[in-house]
XYZ file of C-alpha atoms in Angstrom:
461
model
C -25.488 -10.123 -35.740
C -23.503 -8.771 -32.816
C -19.886 -7.808 -33.423
C -18.179 -6.160 -30.458
C -14.560 -5.007 -30.321
C -12.682 -4.912 -27.017
C -9.537 -2.775 -27.070
C -6.786 -3.091 -24.461
C -4.800 0.123 -24.713
C -1.654 -0.868 -22.793
C -0.989 -3.798 -25.154
C -2.623 -2.159 -28.199
C -4.632 -5.374 -28.505
C -8.070 -5.814 -30.048
C -10.252 -8.841 -29.382
C -13.765 -9.582 -30.556
C -17.048 -11.190 -29.641
C -19.248 -12.223 -32.563
C -22.723 -13.470 -31.740
C -26.116 -14.331 -33.169
C -29.110 -12.797 -31.390
C -31.431 -15.527 -32.616
C -29.528 -18.591 -31.397
C -27.894 -16.653 -28.526
C -24.548 -18.229 -29.436
C -21.238 -16.365 -29.491
C -17.587 -16.766 -30.464
C -14.706 -14.853 -28.891
C -11.689 -14.204 -31.100
C -8.171 -13.540 -29.769
C -9.224 -12.922 -26.143
C -6.943 -11.411 -23.555
C -6.158 -13.664 -20.610
C -8.486 -11.952 -18.130
C -11.827 -12.871 -19.647
C -14.388 -11.322 -17.293
C -15.355 -8.591 -19.767
C -16.422 -11.135 -22.400
C -18.483 -13.056 -19.866
C -20.121 -9.856 -18.649
C -20.946 -8.732 -22.186
C -22.362 -12.168 -23.052
C -24.527 -12.200 -19.930
C -25.758 -8.666 -20.616
C -26.859 -9.689 -24.127
C -28.148 -13.145 -23.218
C -25.411 -14.961 -25.140
C -23.611 -18.243 -24.550
C -19.904 -18.257 -25.471
C -19.601 -21.600 -27.246
C -16.417 -21.024 -29.270
C -13.033 -19.320 -28.877
C -10.652 -18.801 -31.801
C -7.021 -17.741 -31.899
C -6.047 -16.318 -35.267
C -2.489 -17.413 -34.417
C -0.281 -18.258 -31.455
C 0.292 -14.720 -30.251
C 3.749 -13.573 -29.183
C 2.952 -10.340 -27.358
C 0.332 -11.591 -24.892
C -1.112 -14.760 -23.411
C -4.551 -15.412 -24.841
C -7.568 -16.377 -22.741
C -8.623 -19.471 -24.660
C -7.958 -21.861 -21.770
C -9.753 -19.522 -19.380
C -12.876 -19.509 -21.591
C -12.670 -23.259 -22.056
C -12.520 -23.834 -18.317
C -15.015 -21.124 -17.301
C -17.814 -21.752 -19.827
C -16.831 -24.874 -21.791
C -15.957 -23.033 -25.011
C -14.446 -25.118 -27.807
C -10.990 -23.909 -28.917
C -10.161 -23.417 -32.611
C -6.745 -22.784 -34.180
C -5.431 -22.648 -37.721
C -4.908 -26.101 -39.190
C -1.115 -25.652 -39.253
C -0.958 -25.074 -35.484
C 0.387 -27.537 -32.933
C -0.770 -27.373 -29.318
C -0.884 -29.510 -26.168
C -4.585 -28.882 -25.545
C -7.457 -30.177 -27.641
C -8.567 -27.857 -30.460
C -10.516 -27.925 -33.690
C -8.240 -27.192 -36.688
C -9.552 -24.652 -39.186
C -8.631 -25.109 -42.861
C -9.505 -22.772 -45.717
C -13.282 -22.631 -45.994
C -14.066 -24.301 -42.678
C -16.686 -22.394 -40.785
C -18.311 -21.899 -37.417
C -22.054 -21.446 -37.780
C -24.067 -19.652 -35.120
C -27.491 -19.641 -36.765
C -27.641 -16.574 -39.021
C -24.011 -15.658 -38.394
C -21.038 -17.509 -39.878
C -17.296 -17.260 -39.323
C -15.353 -18.722 -42.239
C -11.654 -19.486 -41.939
C -9.134 -18.116 -44.409
C -5.643 -19.574 -44.021
C -3.332 -16.541 -44.161
C 0.181 -17.669 -43.171
C 2.945 -15.100 -43.078
C 3.035 -13.375 -39.719
C 3.160 -16.933 -38.382
C 2.864 -20.234 -40.233
C -0.496 -21.056 -38.616
C -2.141 -17.628 -39.036
C -5.760 -17.488 -40.122
C -8.258 -14.714 -40.734
C -12.014 -15.019 -40.196
C -14.532 -13.734 -42.698
C -17.751 -12.730 -40.933
C -21.062 -13.319 -42.731
C -24.512 -12.121 -41.751
C -26.449 -14.830 -43.577
C -29.670 -12.821 -43.528
C -28.030 -10.439 -45.986
C -25.527 -12.564 -47.918
C -23.815 -15.931 -47.783
C -21.192 -14.867 -50.343
C -20.163 -11.290 -49.439
C -18.360 -10.956 -46.114
C -19.565 -8.137 -43.887
C -16.210 -8.041 -42.142
C -12.941 -9.882 -41.757
C -11.048 -10.411 -38.502
C -7.487 -10.308 -39.789
C -5.491 -11.143 -36.659
C -1.918 -9.986 -37.233
C -1.955 -10.607 -40.986
C -3.395 -7.218 -41.977
C -3.410 -4.155 -39.756
C -4.812 -0.703 -40.390
C -1.970 0.926 -42.302
C 0.418 -1.995 -41.993
C 0.846 -5.762 -42.197
C 2.164 -8.295 -39.720
C 5.908 -8.630 -39.363
C 7.264 -12.014 -40.521
C 10.385 -12.164 -38.327
C 9.019 -13.220 -34.938
C 9.358 -16.964 -35.516
C 13.093 -16.954 -36.257
C 13.895 -18.510 -32.873
C 11.467 -21.328 -33.711
C 13.067 -22.177 -37.044
C 11.133 -20.027 -39.529
C 13.044 -17.516 -41.626
C 11.628 -14.023 -42.068
C 12.112 -14.310 -45.829
C 10.093 -17.520 -46.082
C 7.248 -16.189 -43.948
C 7.410 -12.869 -45.801
C 6.777 -14.696 -49.059
C 3.789 -16.493 -47.558
C 2.471 -13.179 -46.257
C 2.694 -11.659 -49.746
C 0.491 -14.443 -51.111
C -1.967 -14.355 -48.202
C -2.581 -10.644 -48.566
C -2.883 -10.488 -52.323
C -4.585 -13.730 -53.224
C -6.875 -14.068 -50.208
C -7.612 -10.917 -48.216
C -7.531 -8.543 -51.182
C -10.010 -10.859 -52.935
C -12.677 -9.844 -50.408
C -15.195 -7.099 -51.281
C -13.902 -3.542 -50.923
C -16.714 -2.733 -48.504
C -15.782 -5.562 -46.086
C -14.804 -4.102 -42.730
C -11.288 -4.886 -41.498
C -10.855 -5.617 -37.801
C -7.223 -6.414 -36.838
C -5.833 -7.796 -33.581
C -3.540 -4.834 -32.891
C -3.246 -1.073 -33.300
C -0.694 1.701 -32.822
C 1.814 0.918 -30.079
C 2.009 -2.794 -30.858
C 5.421 -4.220 -31.725
C 3.836 -6.710 -34.157
C 4.389 -4.200 -36.986
C 6.131 -0.892 -37.624
C 3.483 1.574 -38.858
C 0.159 0.617 -37.302
C -2.604 3.211 -37.362
C -4.444 4.488 -34.304
C -7.667 3.608 -36.120
C -9.173 0.290 -35.047
C -11.385 -0.446 -38.051
C -11.123 0.140 -41.797
C -12.266 -1.519 -45.030
C -10.570 -3.740 -47.561
C -10.971 -1.004 -50.168
C -9.374 1.679 -48.002
C -6.451 -0.577 -47.152
C -6.020 -1.464 -50.809
C -5.655 2.259 -51.551
C -3.648 3.498 -48.580
C -1.685 0.678 -46.965
C 1.980 0.983 -48.013
C 2.495 -2.791 -47.981
C -0.443 -3.483 -50.337
C 0.772 -1.329 -53.206
C 1.897 -3.017 -56.441
C 5.349 -4.565 -55.997
C 7.212 -7.793 -56.568
C 7.370 -10.504 -53.966
C 11.080 -9.767 -53.405
C 10.418 -6.064 -52.912
C 7.633 -6.858 -50.457
C 9.837 -9.196 -48.437
C 12.560 -6.540 -48.266
C 9.994 -3.970 -47.182
C 8.447 -5.962 -44.353
C 11.697 -7.379 -42.980
C 13.530 -4.050 -42.559
C 13.193 -1.354 -39.891
C 11.024 -3.468 -37.619
C 11.167 -2.517 -33.918
C 13.121 -4.741 -31.555
C 10.947 -7.538 -30.236
C 11.020 -7.939 -26.437
C 12.644 -11.140 -25.190
C 9.343 -12.526 -23.881
C 7.775 -12.717 -27.362
C 9.083 -16.189 -28.210
C 8.238 -17.387 -24.698
C 4.631 -16.208 -25.087
C 4.244 -17.716 -28.547
C 5.272 -21.098 -27.171
C 3.203 -20.721 -23.990
C 0.079 -20.039 -26.056
C 0.428 -23.573 -27.422
C 0.783 -25.143 -23.965
C -1.621 -26.452 -21.372
C -0.927 -24.043 -18.488
C -2.501 -22.699 -15.290
C -5.337 -20.244 -15.827
C -4.973 -16.644 -14.715
C -7.225 -17.230 -11.696
C -5.023 -20.113 -10.589
C -1.894 -18.004 -11.007
C -3.319 -15.036 -9.092
C -4.443 -17.243 -6.217
C -0.818 -18.336 -5.830
C 0.742 -14.886 -6.302
C -1.232 -12.315 -4.307
C 0.489 -12.794 -0.988
C 1.088 -9.825 1.352
C 4.751 -9.782 2.390
C 6.482 -8.040 5.284
C 9.290 -5.581 4.620
C 11.831 -7.964 6.151
C 10.724 -10.773 3.859
C 10.924 -8.516 0.787
C 14.420 -7.382 1.769
C 15.518 -10.983 2.258
C 14.208 -11.905 -1.164
C 15.935 -8.878 -2.700
C 19.261 -9.991 -1.230
C 18.892 -13.403 -2.888
C 18.106 -12.064 -6.365
C 14.406 -11.277 -6.218
C 13.116 -8.532 -8.524
C 11.311 -5.742 -6.676
C 9.077 -3.753 -9.031
C 7.644 -0.427 -7.895
C 4.544 0.240 -9.996
C 3.799 3.758 -8.732
C 3.839 6.946 -10.759
C 7.319 8.166 -11.750
C 6.990 11.315 -9.636
C 6.063 9.367 -6.520
C 8.894 6.932 -7.129
C 11.420 9.741 -7.589
C 10.370 11.344 -4.291
C 11.150 8.180 -2.320
C 11.621 4.526 -3.108
C 13.151 1.389 -1.679
C 16.784 1.239 -2.797
C 17.453 -1.236 -5.575
C 13.899 -1.344 -6.907
C 12.879 -0.906 -10.549
C 10.155 1.609 -11.382
C 7.732 0.417 -14.068
C 4.586 2.476 -13.609
C 1.060 1.211 -14.119
C 0.306 4.436 -15.997
C 2.140 3.396 -19.179
C 2.973 0.281 -21.209
C 3.610 -1.543 -17.988
C 3.413 -5.146 -19.184
C 5.527 -4.587 -22.295
C 8.322 -2.869 -20.368
C 8.142 -5.335 -17.487
C 8.541 -8.139 -20.011
C 11.492 -6.306 -21.544
C 13.349 -5.348 -18.361
C 12.561 -8.166 -15.941
C 13.836 -11.722 -15.976
C 11.528 -14.717 -16.324
C 13.898 -16.729 -14.120
C 13.796 -14.731 -10.871
C 10.844 -14.137 -8.531
C 9.003 -10.813 -8.654
C 7.677 -8.791 -5.736
C 5.273 -5.920 -6.446
C 5.247 -2.565 -4.689
C 2.011 -0.713 -5.457
C -0.292 1.876 -4.015
C -2.517 -0.140 -1.643
C -5.413 -1.545 -3.644
C -3.575 -1.738 -6.959
C -1.606 -4.938 -6.336
C -4.259 -7.015 -8.105
C -4.094 -4.833 -11.222
C -0.292 -5.042 -11.266
C -0.391 -8.844 -11.077
C -3.122 -9.217 -13.712
C -1.223 -7.069 -16.175
C 1.912 -9.175 -15.712
C -0.241 -12.285 -16.082
C -1.365 -11.017 -19.484
C 2.163 -11.647 -20.785
C 2.616 -14.916 -18.910
C 4.734 -13.552 -16.060
C 3.333 -15.866 -13.422
C 6.422 -15.872 -11.197
C 5.167 -13.195 -8.807
C 5.626 -14.316 -5.203
C 3.778 -11.489 -3.475
C 3.519 -7.781 -2.800
C 4.879 -5.452 -0.115
C 2.137 -5.139 2.487
C 0.960 -1.520 2.840
C 3.181 -0.468 -0.071
C 5.858 2.123 0.592
C 4.126 3.120 3.834
C 5.781 0.080 5.374
C 9.183 1.763 4.848
C 8.293 5.098 6.508
C 10.071 4.160 9.731
C 13.177 3.026 7.836
C 14.491 6.059 5.898
C 17.881 4.339 5.723
C 16.361 1.930 3.201
C 15.066 4.563 0.800
C 16.566 6.823 -1.815
C 15.379 9.481 -4.265
C 15.847 10.443 -7.911
C 16.317 14.060 -8.863
C 14.016 15.294 -11.627
C 15.188 18.455 -13.355
C 12.959 20.948 -15.158
C 14.082 21.575 -18.740
C 15.632 25.071 -18.155
C 17.717 23.852 -15.208
C 18.727 20.726 -17.112
C 19.864 22.919 -20.017
C 22.015 25.032 -17.664
C 23.744 21.975 -16.254
C 24.306 20.493 -19.682
C 25.782 23.793 -20.915
C 28.392 23.744 -18.152
C 29.305 20.132 -18.829
C 28.194 19.179 -15.333
C 26.101 16.244 -16.600
C 25.917 13.934 -19.606
C 22.511 13.552 -21.292
C 21.458 9.967 -21.958
C 18.703 9.412 -24.538
C 16.876 6.106 -23.918
C 14.364 6.429 -26.770
C 14.391 4.262 -29.889
C 16.715 5.052 -32.828
C 13.707 6.060 -34.952
C 12.614 8.621 -32.352
C 16.147 9.957 -32.070
C 16.366 10.493 -35.822
C 13.451 12.924 -35.555
C 14.991 15.126 -32.841
C 17.393 14.892 -29.928
C 19.176 17.034 -27.361
C 22.553 18.206 -28.729
C 25.501 16.293 -27.329
C 23.426 13.510 -25.819
C 24.451 9.893 -26.068
C 22.018 7.195 -27.161
C 21.361 3.833 -25.524
C 17.757 2.638 -26.069
C 16.073 1.462 -22.893
C 15.593 -2.080 -24.159
C 19.394 -2.372 -24.567
C 20.449 -0.410 -21.488
C 21.366 -3.349 -19.285
C 23.531 -5.017 -21.929
C 25.216 -1.773 -23.012
C 25.715 -0.196 -19.613
C 29.495 -0.509 -20.068
C 29.341 2.231 -22.716
C 28.245 4.863 -20.180
C 30.680 7.174 -18.400
C 31.107 6.238 -14.750
C 32.891 9.434 -13.701
C 30.165 11.952 -14.602
C 26.536 12.418 -13.530
C 23.898 11.184 -15.978
C 20.729 13.037 -17.018
C 18.297 10.540 -18.517
C 15.542 11.542 -20.926
C 12.884 9.969 -23.134
C 9.770 11.314 -24.868
C 7.691 12.221 -21.825
C 9.282 10.728 -18.710
C 7.901 7.197 -18.452
C 10.903 5.349 -19.888
C 13.456 7.649 -18.260
C 12.039 6.677 -14.858
C 12.575 3.010 -15.692
C 16.087 3.746 -16.978
C 17.113 5.857 -13.983
C 15.937 3.190 -11.536
C 17.794 0.498 -13.478
C 20.991 2.581 -13.507
C 20.710 3.150 -9.765
C 20.293 -0.578 -9.261
C 23.400 -1.174 -11.390
C 25.475 1.101 -9.179
C 25.303 4.525 -10.830
C 25.042 6.862 -7.858
C 24.452 10.201 -9.601
C 21.491 9.813 -11.939
C 18.796 12.402 -12.613
C 15.871 12.666 -15.017
C 14.647 15.340 -17.395
C 11.140 15.978 -16.061
C 8.634 15.763 -18.909
C 11.211 14.388 -21.327
C 12.039 15.877 -24.676
C 8.472 17.165 -24.926
C 9.175 19.531 -22.014
C 12.531 20.500 -23.540
C 10.834 21.311 -26.835
C 8.062 23.272 -25.091
C 10.715 25.384 -23.368
C 12.088 26.212 -26.859
C 15.505 24.791 -26.038
C 17.793 23.713 -28.895
C 17.195 20.398 -30.651
């Protein structure tokens, strides 16, 4: 048996290839939309990808099931409760995909979504009754369980799904052998739960002992537990969940339409008519010089998640990137279904060198200098981290508007005083400062290095 995990750090997403060396047949589970790595792995090991399974209709990324269907003819499988425009094989409890000596057996585990399934993995040479592993999708994570509130916009209450999740975990997954390996679809950094571990594999027994949501409690207590204190879900989550059920263009088709070099004049014209210009460079480079009115969402962080949070799905996107990285920027937006890119600025910011009148800068202050200015009342500190982060520590006197709510709550900010924006390390503050500049705030600076730099300088918290 071959069982290979593929981990995509920026989306905290785990996908899997399970194969049988004897029959040379493989199944890919919960693939990301750009599928080349699965094809390369299969070719390297002499495998044919015959099947692709989604454990549920994911909300935080667009899966690569249609790409694998169209590239290699893989058959698509979904949970039996799923509805989709494309042809798929429904998996009920006990249904299985046999690949010679390796078997994937479906376990219906509704709760995170109504159609969620898990897949018990059997190496039939050793046992047909004791699962070697279970691919749990978003039902069971390492240290957490899937949140049940992401289908509210589609008519499912969090309480109802929470009750189903309680049953799925206790009567189905916890019935597996303690030694069965647990492979979830997400890890730390995912917004599909609130306390996911950085570990990417565990066992049923370890989760039974240590997972807070699997401890003895009533159904009502469990529902209360898993429906409170969940992080805000980005607005694209419902869009992605629906799109994963649709027949849509493949990523290759989308990229062929999107990767168009654009002149500076064309980009400026599009900007004037409502186009979204996204500068994907490092925050330091952006601060030194950038095209006025652009949003900085750097490729070095959770680029797709924040792009999906800050940008509109209804207005065209133009990418500014270091030459050679335009393709990466477009692929990573394609992973969340943002296929409304119209092109990229040819030659990146170099094309603006002869037009300094079009550029602006953002001041980045070292922690000691920022502290001096705050002490004199010269600036107001704006904390754009999450409420949970702020509860741990914050800069005295700062005001709090989380980045994901900044646009809607911009009216709460003082317009007559300079703003000093900070986050944990500087990634989100760069996004926030660029957004504030776009919204008309003329005197915006950043705390270089975020609260981590402030703490390292032993300044008061």
